[in-house]
């Protein structure tokens, strides 16, 4: 029987196409054993039983075919929250934590704001904001029943009660309602982008990733309809692709937003843009 150390060595060697073979091997072994990574370090000589070894072989084979680790383990950490993810949801990305960070910079700690998260997926953004701003009420919409079920399950497990999940396309479930803050990490990849057929993206829901010929189809629609859903002084904040900052700011300005601005991610790319809504009577 393999020891944990030996199993990890074999698995790591077999995952050479991954960007992070050793980490992937550890996370998959943690999932098999239902233990955390420190256990692997402190018990290198523990042996896997036959069932565990077979399960580990299955998971590492799936990973070497390209399946994302998060779908194989069924979870992903986001903003220090452990989120369940399935193939019905996008896998939350570290870039999106920048959106959470910038949104929190706008929301005073004791604010009782109404916040809207469009296309919530696993609930990542909505749940992080709900956790950090317990006095705010968050509405989170998604077009996918299966994604909303995952998001609702995450809210239940994390015991976050100030989020409500609503089924429908963008603002449809909140027709006639206005918010202090609207946030979204919408699909923003061009349909012709070859990345859609590479790496983890191959396994993620296409409707969560791709957005028309130029990747801006959904961003355009979200910005155009935002004035009908913002209170005076409210804000809209969106994630977008690294080369879409200027276009997104242009769309915000064109829709009448003030102070259109972008924020850079750790790689130095404009990744998040925001605008302030001053004048609901001018909504078009
Ligand atoms: N809001 C979710 C996230 O940030 C899902 C985004 C999406 O599916 N485009 O992870």
XYZ file of N, CA and C and ligand atoms in Angstrom:
862
model
N 0.839 -1.208 0.000
C 0.000 0.000 0.000
C 0.873 1.257 0.000
N 0.469 2.208 -0.801
C 1.218 3.468 -0.884
C 1.092 4.294 0.398
N 2.182 4.914 0.788
C 2.076 5.935 1.834
C 1.567 7.215 1.177
N 1.125 8.166 2.012
C 0.658 9.448 1.460
C 1.774 10.120 0.671
N 2.982 10.074 1.224
C 4.111 10.722 0.539
C 4.344 10.094 -0.835
N 4.288 8.770 -0.904
C 4.524 8.098 -2.186
C 3.390 8.384 -3.169
N 2.149 8.373 -2.656
C 0.996 8.646 -3.528
C 1.104 10.061 -4.109
N 1.518 10.991 -3.274
C 1.660 12.379 -3.750
C 2.743 12.491 -4.817
N 3.846 11.795 -4.603
C 4.941 11.833 -5.598
C 4.489 11.304 -6.944
N 3.816 10.155 -6.914
C 3.340 9.547 -8.172
C 2.339 10.475 -8.864
N 1.391 11.002 -8.069
C 0.340 11.845 -8.663
C 0.950 13.115 -9.256
N 1.873 13.732 -8.523
C 2.489 14.975 -8.996
C 3.202 14.729 -10.326
N 3.917 13.621 -10.409
C 4.636 13.305 -11.651
C 3.661 13.108 -12.808
N 2.462 12.592 -12.505
C 1.470 12.329 -13.562
C 0.703 13.572 -13.994
N 0.841 14.657 -13.245
C 0.065 15.874 -13.551
C 0.939 16.948 -14.183
N 1.877 16.538 -14.994
C 2.873 17.501 -15.499
C 2.285 18.558 -16.425
N 1.060 18.345 -16.954
C 0.452 19.370 -17.805
C -0.214 20.489 -17.002
N -0.388 20.256 -15.708
C -1.016 21.286 -14.874
C -0.010 22.394 -14.567
N -0.524 23.608 -14.272
C 0.352 24.704 -13.851
C 0.864 24.487 -12.438
N 0.149 23.683 -11.673
C 0.477 23.504 -10.251
C 0.304 22.036 -9.850
N 1.156 21.143 -10.400
C 0.949 19.705 -10.167
C 1.000 19.296 -8.698
N 1.950 19.843 -7.923
C 2.081 19.407 -6.529
C 0.867 19.848 -5.712
N 0.430 21.081 -5.954
C -0.749 21.585 -5.228
C -1.997 20.790 -5.615
N -2.173 20.541 -6.906
C -3.338 19.763 -7.356
C -3.340 18.389 -6.692
N -2.166 17.739 -6.685
C -2.073 16.401 -6.090
C -2.462 16.448 -4.613
N -2.026 17.484 -3.918
C -2.364 17.604 -2.491
C -3.859 17.848 -2.282
N -4.429 18.767 -3.078
C -5.853 19.086 -2.883
C -6.736 17.876 -3.176
N -6.356 17.102 -4.192
C -7.163 15.920 -4.515
C -7.029 14.861 -3.424
N -5.813 14.728 -2.868
C -5.640 13.748 -1.793
C -6.402 14.187 -0.531
N -6.398 15.491 -0.271
C -7.195 16.012 0.858
C -8.673 15.646 0.680
N -9.157 15.767 -0.568
C -10.570 15.464 -0.824
C -10.856 13.985 -0.568
N -9.931 13.107 -0.967
C -10.124 11.667 -0.747
C -10.141 11.354 0.748
N -9.220 11.951 1.485
C -9.067 11.639 2.910
C -9.991 12.469 3.800
N -10.594 13.535 3.201
C -11.385 14.477 4.007
C -10.536 15.098 5.125
N -9.317 15.458 4.763
C -8.396 16.093 5.722
C -7.836 17.359 5.073
N -7.189 18.197 5.881
C -6.594 19.384 5.278
C -5.120 19.138 4.932
N -4.503 20.152 4.289
C -3.140 19.926 3.776
C -2.126 19.716 4.889
N -2.368 20.298 6.071
C -1.402 20.113 7.159
C -1.365 18.634 7.584
N -2.484 17.925 7.436
C -2.505 16.498 7.762
C -1.549 15.721 6.848
N -1.531 16.110 5.558
C -0.633 15.400 4.628
C 0.820 15.572 5.074
N 1.141 16.781 5.527
C 2.520 17.062 5.968
C 2.865 16.283 7.222
N 1.897 16.195 8.151
C 2.221 15.581 9.443
C 2.073 14.053 9.431
N 1.473 13.489 8.378
C 1.289 12.027 8.317
C 1.816 11.418 7.021
N 3.052 11.729 6.630
C 3.546 11.248 5.328
C 3.610 9.722 5.233
N 3.746 9.046 6.384
C 3.896 7.582 6.359
C 2.577 6.830 6.493
N 1.481 7.546 6.682
C 0.168 6.881 6.719
C -0.091 6.236 5.360
N -0.740 5.068 5.367
C -0.992 4.420 4.074
C -2.445 4.603 3.643
N -2.632 4.603 2.333
C -3.980 4.685 1.762
C -4.579 3.290 1.745
N -5.858 3.142 2.099
C -6.476 1.818 1.920
C -6.887 1.674 0.444
N -7.385 0.490 0.097
C -7.625 0.210 -1.333
C -8.679 1.148 -1.923
N -9.713 1.430 -1.133
C -10.789 2.296 -1.635
C -10.255 3.709 -1.866
N -9.480 4.185 -0.901
C -8.899 5.527 -1.035
C -7.940 5.600 -2.227
N -7.142 4.567 -2.390
C -6.174 4.557 -3.495
C -6.897 4.577 -4.840
N -8.000 3.809 -4.927
C -8.748 3.754 -6.194
C -9.382 5.112 -6.487
N -9.944 5.721 -5.453
C -10.582 7.033 -5.624
C -9.541 8.093 -6.028
N -8.382 8.011 -5.417
C -7.317 8.976 -5.729
C -6.854 8.804 -7.179
N -6.747 7.555 -7.602
C -6.336 7.303 -8.992
C -7.357 7.883 -9.963
N -8.643 7.734 -9.612
C -9.724 8.266 -10.454
C -9.628 9.802 -10.574
N -9.457 10.457 -9.418
C -9.418 11.927 -9.419
C -8.187 12.454 -10.149
N -7.047 11.828 -9.943
C -5.847 12.345 -10.611
C -5.925 12.086 -12.121
N -6.573 10.979 -12.509
C -6.736 10.734 -13.954
C -7.640 11.802 -14.568
N -8.723 12.142 -13.861
C -9.640 13.179 -14.377
C -8.906 14.517 -14.473
N -8.108 14.825 -13.477
C -7.340 16.078 -13.509
C -6.361 16.071 -14.671
N -5.741 14.931 -14.916
C -4.765 14.930 -16.016
C -5.461 15.036 -17.372
N -6.776 14.749 -17.419
C -7.546 15.011 -18.655
C -7.983 16.476 -18.730
N -7.677 17.260 -17.691
C -7.945 18.701 -17.748
C -9.052 19.177 -16.837
N -9.787 18.260 -16.203
C -10.887 18.723 -15.341
C -10.346 19.588 -14.217
N -10.996 20.717 -13.945
C -10.527 21.612 -12.884
C -10.576 20.949 -11.504
N -9.572 21.229 -10.700
C -9.521 20.679 -9.340
C -10.798 21.022 -8.562
N -11.269 22.251 -8.711
C -12.445 22.674 -7.929
C -13.677 21.817 -8.236
N -13.838 21.395 -9.499
C -14.985 20.534 -9.811
C -14.777 19.126 -9.247
N -13.528 18.689 -9.184
C -13.253 17.343 -8.673
C -13.400 17.280 -7.153
N -13.003 18.357 -6.476
C -13.138 18.369 -5.013
C -14.502 18.922 -4.596
N -15.182 19.609 -5.541
C -16.503 20.168 -5.238
C -16.447 21.442 -4.423
N -15.264 22.019 -4.278
C -15.209 23.256 -3.490
C -14.060 24.157 -3.910
N -14.196 25.413 -3.516
C -13.181 26.407 -3.816
C -13.240 27.489 -2.750
N -12.086 27.942 -2.309
C -12.087 29.015 -1.326
C -12.143 30.371 -2.032
N -13.000 31.237 -1.524
C -13.129 32.588 -2.065
C -13.337 33.525 -0.889
N -12.496 34.548 -0.788
C -12.621 35.522 0.301
C -12.690 34.792 1.657
N -11.840 33.773 1.812
C -11.799 32.944 3.030
C -13.091 32.188 3.330
N -13.998 32.133 2.374
C -15.210 31.335 2.556
C -15.046 30.064 1.751
N -15.403 28.929 2.347
C -15.341 27.703 1.555
C -16.652 27.552 0.792
N -16.563 27.647 -0.529
C -17.762 27.580 -1.365
C -17.846 26.248 -2.062
N -19.064 25.701 -2.090
C -19.309 24.545 -2.938
C -19.385 25.032 -4.382
N -18.788 24.307 -5.302
C -18.942 24.629 -6.720
C -19.276 23.344 -7.476
N -20.042 23.486 -8.538
C -20.304 22.352 -9.422
C -20.087 22.848 -10.846
N -20.230 21.928 -11.797
C -20.022 22.332 -13.191
C -21.131 23.272 -13.675
N -22.141 23.547 -12.824
C -23.170 24.546 -13.184
C -22.711 25.952 -12.857
N -21.623 26.084 -12.118
C -21.167 27.418 -11.715
C -19.758 27.679 -12.227
N -19.479 28.946 -12.473
C -18.098 29.343 -12.714
C -17.294 29.063 -11.439
N -16.021 28.767 -11.587
C -15.144 28.621 -10.426
C -14.692 30.029 -10.028
N -14.995 30.470 -8.799
C -14.611 31.833 -8.410
C -13.104 32.043 -8.538
N -12.734 33.237 -9.028
C -11.329 33.558 -9.293
C -10.800 34.578 -8.290
N -9.501 34.557 -8.054
C -8.920 35.570 -7.163
C -9.164 37.006 -7.654
N -9.218 37.216 -8.984
C -9.464 38.578 -9.511
C -10.770 39.140 -8.952
N -11.743 38.264 -8.777
C -13.056 38.722 -8.319
C -12.990 39.208 -6.873
N -11.975 38.745 -6.131
C -11.798 39.267 -4.769
C -11.475 40.760 -4.791
N -10.882 41.214 -5.878
C -10.622 42.654 -6.025
C -11.941 43.426 -6.116
N -12.917 42.838 -6.808
C -14.224 43.486 -6.877
C -14.830 43.583 -5.476
N -14.738 42.502 -4.712
C -15.273 42.506 -3.340
C -14.568 43.592 -2.516
N -13.237 43.633 -2.653
C -12.454 44.613 -1.894
C -12.882 46.052 -2.228
N -13.036 46.336 -3.521
C -13.410 47.698 -3.929
C -14.857 48.008 -3.574
N -15.715 47.008 -3.633
C -17.109 47.229 -3.224
C -17.148 47.547 -1.732
N -16.375 46.815 -0.932
C -16.363 47.059 0.519
C -15.838 48.455 0.841
N -14.932 48.945 -0.011
C -14.398 50.296 0.218
C -15.496 51.353 0.074
N -16.568 51.012 -0.667
C -17.675 51.957 -0.854
C -18.730 51.864 0.245
N -18.843 50.678 0.862
C -19.967 50.440 1.781
C -19.517 50.686 3.226
N -20.042 51.716 3.890
C -19.660 51.925 5.293
C -20.031 50.681 6.124
N -19.210 50.354 7.143
C -19.397 49.105 7.895
C -20.808 48.885 8.441
N -21.471 49.940 8.903
C -22.802 49.718 9.483
C -23.926 50.060 8.506
N -23.581 50.257 7.235
C -24.591 50.658 6.241
C -25.686 49.598 6.127
N -26.899 50.079 5.875
C -28.018 49.140 5.660
C -28.424 49.239 4.191
N -27.479 48.978 3.325
C -27.724 49.155 1.897
C -28.459 47.973 1.299
N -29.159 48.297 0.207
C -29.715 47.260 -0.664
C -28.703 47.072 -1.789
N -28.235 45.842 -1.946
C -27.176 45.547 -2.927
C -27.679 44.467 -3.883
N -27.289 44.600 -5.136
C -27.698 43.628 -6.149
C -26.457 43.001 -6.787
N -26.386 41.679 -6.800
C -25.304 40.954 -7.491
C -25.922 40.243 -8.693
N -25.497 40.635 -9.885
C -26.072 40.077 -11.113
C -25.236 38.905 -11.609
N -25.859 37.754 -11.840
C -25.136 36.577 -12.316
C -24.272 36.017 -11.205
N -24.908 35.612 -10.126
C -24.177 35.305 -8.893
C -23.402 33.992 -8.950
N -23.776 33.074 -9.835
C -23.044 31.798 -9.954
C -23.073 31.039 -8.636
N -21.905 30.745 -8.091
C -21.807 30.039 -6.807
C -22.197 30.941 -5.639
N -22.439 32.216 -5.918
C -22.791 33.170 -4.866
C -21.580 33.911 -4.318
N -20.423 33.711 -4.940
C -19.157 34.208 -4.398
C -19.219 35.677 -3.937
N -19.584 36.567 -4.853
C -19.555 38.000 -4.516
C -20.625 38.317 -3.468
N -21.840 37.826 -3.720
C -22.960 38.127 -2.813
C -22.644 37.648 -1.397
N -22.076 36.468 -1.270
C -21.829 35.895 0.059
C -20.681 36.607 0.765
N -19.648 36.992 0.005
C -18.545 37.731 0.624
C -19.053 39.076 1.149
N -19.898 39.765 0.360
C -20.439 41.057 0.815
C -21.388 40.850 1.999
N -22.186 39.789 1.943
C -23.132 39.513 3.038
C -22.390 39.271 4.340
N -21.272 38.559 4.225
C -20.471 38.245 5.409
C -19.847 39.521 6.001
N -19.297 40.359 5.131
C -18.571 41.543 5.594
C -19.480 42.702 5.990
N -20.695 42.712 5.439
C -21.616 43.825 5.724
C -22.957 43.248 6.170
N -23.003 42.748 7.423
C -24.195 42.025 7.891
C -25.459 42.876 7.917
N -25.329 44.210 7.926
C -26.537 45.049 7.969
C -27.090 45.318 6.571
N -26.351 44.939 5.529
C -26.842 45.132 4.162
C -27.724 43.957 3.759
N -28.615 44.225 2.798
C -29.438 43.146 2.239
C -29.022 42.944 0.795
N -28.698 41.728 0.450
C -28.184 41.462 -0.888
C -29.171 40.606 -1.674
N -29.487 41.067 -2.871
C -30.281 40.278 -3.814
C -29.308 39.754 -4.854
N -29.397 38.479 -5.169
C -28.462 37.900 -6.131
C -29.255 37.142 -7.185
N -29.057 37.530 -8.446
C -29.826 36.884 -9.513
C -28.921 35.981 -10.348
N -29.539 34.996 -10.970
C -28.831 34.172 -11.952
C -29.865 33.522 -12.854
N -29.441 33.276 -14.076
C -30.295 32.670 -15.090
C -30.354 31.156 -14.923
N -29.410 30.593 -14.181
C -29.313 29.138 -14.071
C -29.903 28.634 -12.752
N -30.927 27.781 -12.857
C -31.538 27.176 -11.658
C -30.489 26.396 -10.885
N -29.653 25.668 -11.625
C -28.660 24.813 -10.957
C -27.620 25.650 -10.221
N -27.200 26.763 -10.826
C -26.244 27.633 -10.137
C -26.883 28.217 -8.875
N -28.135 28.666 -8.984
C -28.785 29.263 -7.812
C -28.926 28.262 -6.672
N -29.137 26.991 -7.015
C -29.240 25.970 -5.972
C -27.907 25.840 -5.239
N -26.810 25.910 -5.977
C -25.478 25.857 -5.355
C -25.275 27.084 -4.463
N -25.637 28.258 -4.988
C -25.460 29.503 -4.226
C -26.287 29.468 -2.932
N -27.520 28.993 -3.043
C -28.390 28.941 -1.856
C -27.829 27.956 -0.833
N -27.293 26.867 -1.314
C -26.674 25.876 -0.431
C -25.463 26.497 0.281
N -24.684 27.269 -0.461
C -23.534 27.947 0.155
C -23.989 28.916 1.245
N -25.041 29.675 0.966
C -25.537 30.632 1.972
C -25.982 29.899 3.229
N -26.639 28.770 3.041
C -27.147 27.999 4.187
C -25.973 27.478 5.019
N -24.986 26.886 4.341
C -23.861 26.319 5.090
C -23.059 27.407 5.805
N -22.956 28.567 5.180
C -22.188 29.660 5.793
C -23.047 30.481 6.758
N -24.321 30.101 6.859
C -25.271 30.770 7.761
C -25.351 32.262 7.494
N -25.393 32.611 6.215
C -25.539 34.012 5.831
C -26.993 34.216 5.416
N -27.707 34.967 6.246
C -29.158 35.068 6.029
C -29.567 36.364 5.336
N -28.609 37.247 5.096
C -28.967 38.528 4.480
C -28.772 38.525 2.962
N -28.899 37.363 2.363
C -28.842 37.260 0.902
C -30.084 36.527 0.415
N -30.650 37.025 -0.672
C -31.789 36.355 -1.285
C -31.430 36.027 -2.721
N -31.756 34.830 -3.171
C -31.398 34.403 -4.528
C -32.634 34.389 -5.408
N -32.513 35.014 -6.574
C -33.665 35.185 -7.457
C -33.330 34.696 -8.858
N -34.232 33.915 -9.415
C -33.996 33.323 -10.727
C -34.408 34.274 -11.843
N -33.512 34.507 -12.796
C -33.878 35.315 -13.948
C -32.678 36.006 -14.555
N -32.915 36.558 -15.742
C -31.857 37.194 -16.502
C -31.551 38.594 -15.952
N -30.322 38.836 -15.562
C -29.891 40.142 -15.053
C -30.913 40.779 -14.123
N -31.511 41.948 -14.526
C -32.379 42.680 -13.602
C -33.833 42.175 -13.596
N -34.160 41.224 -14.459
C -35.575 40.832 -14.602
C -36.253 40.533 -13.263
N -35.612 39.776 -12.351
C -36.315 39.462 -11.090
C -36.447 40.652 -10.138
N -35.777 41.780 -10.425
C -35.874 42.930 -9.522
C -36.464 44.142 -10.257
N -37.338 43.857 -11.216
C -37.956 44.934 -12.002
C -38.569 45.971 -11.068
N -38.321 47.238 -11.354
C -38.933 48.310 -10.566
C -38.214 48.615 -9.260
N -37.158 47.889 -8.934
C -36.462 48.138 -7.657
C -35.136 48.855 -7.886
N -34.771 49.698 -6.932
C -33.507 50.432 -7.006
C -32.596 50.043 -5.840
N -31.285 50.129 -6.089
C -30.278 49.667 -5.132
C -29.226 50.743 -4.876
N -28.563 50.610 -3.733
C -27.435 51.504 -3.447
C -26.216 51.094 -4.270
N -26.115 49.800 -4.527
C -24.926 49.286 -5.216
C -25.327 48.082 -6.068
N -24.883 48.106 -7.313
C -25.070 46.946 -8.199
C -23.682 46.440 -8.569
N -23.448 45.147 -8.355
C -22.150 44.553 -8.701
C -22.371 43.369 -9.632
N -21.367 43.066 -10.444
C -21.465 41.874 -11.281
C -20.105 41.458 -11.809
N -19.945 40.149 -11.897
C -18.837 39.573 -12.654
C -19.480 38.830 -13.817
N -19.833 39.573 -14.863
C -20.604 38.966 -15.957
C -19.688 38.194 -16.909
N -20.273 37.440 -17.830
C -19.450 36.839 -18.885
C -18.815 37.962 -19.704
N -17.544 37.815 -20.084
C -16.928 38.910 -20.854
C -15.895 38.429 -21.868
N -15.974 37.161 -22.234
C -15.004 36.639 -23.199
C -15.654 36.618 -24.586
N -14.888 37.018 -25.590
C -15.418 36.984 -26.954
C -15.667 35.534 -27.368
N -16.779 35.329 -28.088
C -17.121 33.969 -28.540
C -16.024 33.346 -29.394
N -15.211 34.199 -30.014
C -14.166 33.644 -30.890
C -12.826 33.503 -30.161
N -12.800 33.779 -28.855
C -11.538 33.699 -28.114
C -11.112 32.233 -27.961
N -9.911 31.892 -28.440
C -9.475 30.489 -28.362
C -9.331 29.978 -26.923
N -9.228 30.891 -25.932
C -9.118 30.439 -24.541
C -10.318 29.602 -24.105
N -11.483 29.849 -24.746
C -12.675 29.081 -24.371
C -12.490 27.591 -24.603
N -11.563 27.243 -25.474
C -11.352 25.822 -25.775
C -10.068 25.302 -25.132
N -9.567 26.043 -24.139
C -8.321 25.632 -23.471
C -8.502 25.576 -21.958
N -7.690 24.730 -21.317
C -7.592 24.711 -19.851
C -8.929 24.526 -19.151
N -9.018 25.112 -17.952
C -10.222 24.952 -17.127
C -11.478 25.478 -17.811
N -11.332 26.518 -18.646
C -12.509 27.147 -19.265
C -13.342 26.154 -20.066
N -12.688 25.113 -20.616
C -13.426 24.098 -21.397
C -14.521 23.444 -20.571
N -14.318 23.390 -19.259
C -15.231 22.646 -18.396
C -16.261 23.540 -17.717
N -16.091 24.848 -17.840
C -16.991 25.767 -17.132
C -18.177 26.136 -18.033
N -19.296 26.582 -17.406
C -20.495 26.873 -18.217
C -20.213 27.984 -19.231
N -20.453 27.690 -20.487
C -20.190 28.656 -21.558
C -20.973 29.948 -21.322
N -22.206 29.812 -20.818
C -23.028 31.022 -20.629
C -22.510 31.911 -19.496
N -21.626 31.381 -18.660
C -21.024 32.198 -17.606
C -19.753 32.900 -18.091
N -19.284 32.518 -19.294
C -17.989 32.994 -19.772
C -18.084 33.886 -21.005
N -18.867 33.448 -21.987
C -18.815 34.079 -23.310
C -19.905 35.120 -23.460
N -19.574 36.211 -24.169
C -20.511 37.319 -24.275
C -20.399 38.017 -25.625
N -20.969 37.396 -26.643
C -21.038 38.034 -27.956
C -19.701 38.110 -28.667
N -19.728 38.732 -29.838
C -18.554 38.750 -30.707
C -17.395 39.509 -30.073
N -17.703 40.583 -29.321
C -16.601 41.382 -28.756
C -16.441 41.188 -27.249
N -17.219 40.286 -26.650
C -17.096 40.031 -25.213
C -17.792 41.060 -24.345
N -18.399 42.075 -24.984
C -18.995 43.172 -24.194
C -20.523 43.179 -24.226
N -21.093 42.162 -24.835
C -22.554 42.132 -24.996
C -23.270 42.301 -23.649
N -22.880 41.493 -22.654
C -23.570 41.548 -21.364
C -23.214 42.811 -20.584
N -21.957 43.209 -20.648
C -21.540 44.438 -19.946
C -22.342 45.627 -20.469
N -22.520 45.689 -21.802
C -23.322 46.769 -22.403
C -24.751 46.762 -21.859
N -25.360 45.580 -21.830
C -26.748 45.493 -21.356
C -26.864 45.840 -19.879
N -25.912 45.374 -19.092
C -25.958 45.649 -17.645
C -25.815 47.145 -17.391
N -24.903 47.790 -18.101
C -24.704 49.236 -17.913
C -25.929 50.012 -18.403
N -26.461 49.618 -19.555
C -27.590 50.364 -20.126
C -28.804 50.343 -19.193
N -29.037 49.222 -18.525
C -30.232 49.119 -17.673
C -29.974 49.551 -16.236
N -28.704 49.777 -15.876
C -28.390 50.105 -14.477
C -29.085 51.362 -13.959
N -29.187 52.464 -14.776
C -29.819 53.674 -14.244
C -31.238 53.452 -13.701
N -31.957 52.495 -14.250
C -33.315 52.218 -13.751
C -33.298 51.495 -12.411
N -32.107 51.049 -12.006
C -32.046 50.210 -10.805
C -31.125 50.766 -9.737
N -30.707 52.030 -9.913
C -29.826 52.638 -8.911
C -30.516 53.810 -8.228
N -30.296 53.907 -6.922
C -30.741 55.074 -6.160
C -29.789 56.230 -6.462
N -30.217 57.445 -6.224
C -29.327 58.604 -6.392
C -28.113 58.406 -5.495
N -26.927 58.606 -6.054
C -25.703 58.389 -5.281
C -25.249 56.930 -5.268
N -25.990 56.071 -5.966
C -25.622 54.650 -6.010
C -24.451 54.395 -6.942
N -23.954 53.179 -6.882
C -22.777 52.835 -7.691
C -23.008 51.543 -8.460
N -22.343 51.476 -9.612
C -22.294 50.238 -10.388
C -20.834 49.814 -10.472
N -20.560 48.539 -10.192
C -19.179 48.051 -10.245
C -19.147 46.700 -10.956
N -18.287 46.618 -11.975
C -18.254 45.424 -12.818
C -16.844 44.875 -12.968
N -16.749 43.556 -13.041
C -15.488 42.940 -13.467
C -15.515 42.807 -14.990
N -14.331 42.863 -15.603
C -14.247 42.697 -17.055
C -12.881 42.139 -17.403
N -12.662 41.880 -18.679
C -11.368 41.344 -19.110
C -10.297 42.419 -18.995
N -9.036 41.985 -18.966
C -7.958 42.932 -18.681
C -7.831 44.034 -19.725
N -8.350 43.796 -20.946
C -8.215 44.832 -21.984
C -9.522 45.608 -22.197
N -10.501 45.429 -21.303
C -11.802 46.079 -21.506
C -12.032 47.309 -20.614
N -10.996 47.776 -19.912
C -11.168 48.901 -18.982
C -11.643 50.161 -19.680
N -10.942 50.567 -20.727
C -11.288 51.823 -21.404
C -12.684 51.744 -22.014
N -12.998 50.596 -22.635
C -14.331 50.466 -23.244
C -15.433 50.499 -22.181
N -15.162 49.831 -21.062
C -16.180 49.807 -20.004
C -16.380 51.208 -19.419
N -15.299 51.926 -19.204
C -15.433 53.310 -18.712
C -16.214 54.155 -19.720
N -15.928 53.952 -20.998
C -16.645 54.687 -22.047
C -18.144 54.385 -22.005
N -18.485 53.124 -21.793
C -19.906 52.754 -21.719
C -20.556 53.388 -20.491
N -19.832 53.408 -19.384
C -20.370 54.020 -18.155
C -20.619 55.512 -18.378
N -19.640 56.188 -18.969
C -19.804 57.626 -19.233
C -20.968 57.863 -20.179
N -21.046 57.038 -21.213
C -22.115 57.182 -22.208
C -23.498 57.008 -21.603
N -23.588 56.202 -20.548
C -24.888 55.970 -19.901
C -25.185 57.030 -18.845
N -24.251 57.979 -18.664
C -24.503 59.071 -17.731
C -23.877 58.903 -16.354
N -23.007 57.921 -16.205
C -22.342 57.736 -14.909
C -21.241 58.773 -14.717
N -21.052 59.191 -13.469
C -19.944 60.083 -13.111
C -18.768 59.264 -12.611
N -17.576 59.889 -12.700
C -16.381 59.328 -12.074
C -16.146 57.875 -12.503
N -16.268 57.611 -13.812
C -15.988 56.260 -14.313
C -14.511 55.974 -14.080
N -14.223 54.879 -13.412
C -12.841 54.585 -13.004
C -12.603 53.086 -13.042
N -11.306 52.714 -13.130
C -10.963 51.283 -13.151
C -9.954 50.991 -12.062
N -9.931 49.733 -11.646
C -8.989 49.274 -10.622
C -8.152 48.150 -11.205
N -6.865 48.149 -10.832
C -5.953 47.146 -11.374
C -5.843 45.928 -10.468
N -5.692 44.746 -11.103
C -5.500 43.514 -10.333
C -4.023 43.368 -9.970
N -3.676 42.278 -9.308
C -2.298 42.099 -8.834
C -1.308 42.013 -9.987
N -1.810 41.628 -11.166
C -0.938 41.560 -12.329
C -0.804 42.931 -12.995
N -1.489 43.951 -12.447
C -1.372 45.304 -12.982
C -2.374 45.599 -14.094
N -3.340 44.700 -14.327
C -4.322 44.905 -15.396
C -5.597 45.540 -14.855
N -6.168 46.449 -15.662
C -7.471 47.006 -15.289
C -8.485 45.868 -15.333
N -9.165 45.652 -14.239
C -9.945 44.423 -14.094
C -11.363 44.702 -13.619
N -11.498 45.842 -12.907
C -12.788 46.220 -12.328
C -13.028 47.671 -12.736
N -14.271 47.990 -13.153
C -14.601 49.402 -13.386
C -15.868 49.750 -12.637
N -15.960 51.044 -12.286
C -17.109 51.496 -11.499
C -17.507 52.883 -11.935
N -18.763 53.228 -11.662
C -19.239 54.578 -11.910
C -20.264 54.944 -10.847
N -20.443 56.260 -10.641
C -21.395 56.750 -9.642
C -22.641 57.255 -10.366
N -23.790 56.948 -9.807
C -25.043 57.379 -10.410
C -25.627 58.527 -9.606
N -25.706 59.691 -10.236
C -26.127 60.860 -9.478
C -27.594 61.221 -9.693
N -28.122 60.824 -10.816
C -29.364 61.443 -11.250
C -30.367 60.447 -11.820
N -31.170 59.809 -10.947
C -32.106 58.803 -11.447
C -33.163 59.372 -12.389
N -33.461 60.671 -12.279
C -34.513 61.226 -13.140
C -34.041 61.275 -14.598
N -32.720 61.237 -14.790
C -32.196 61.257 -16.159
C -32.110 59.851 -16.746
N -32.662 58.856 -16.036
C -32.513 57.473 -16.529
C -33.227 57.320 -17.859
N -32.620 56.531 -18.701
C -33.203 56.377 -20.036
C -33.579 54.928 -20.254
N -20.446 35.916 -9.673
C -19.814 34.645 -9.850
C -18.330 34.745 -9.629
O -17.795 35.810 -9.583
C -20.141 34.036 -11.209
C -19.672 34.871 -12.356
C -20.034 34.258 -13.705
O -20.581 33.154 -13.774
N -19.719 34.963 -14.760
O -17.645 33.770 -9.476
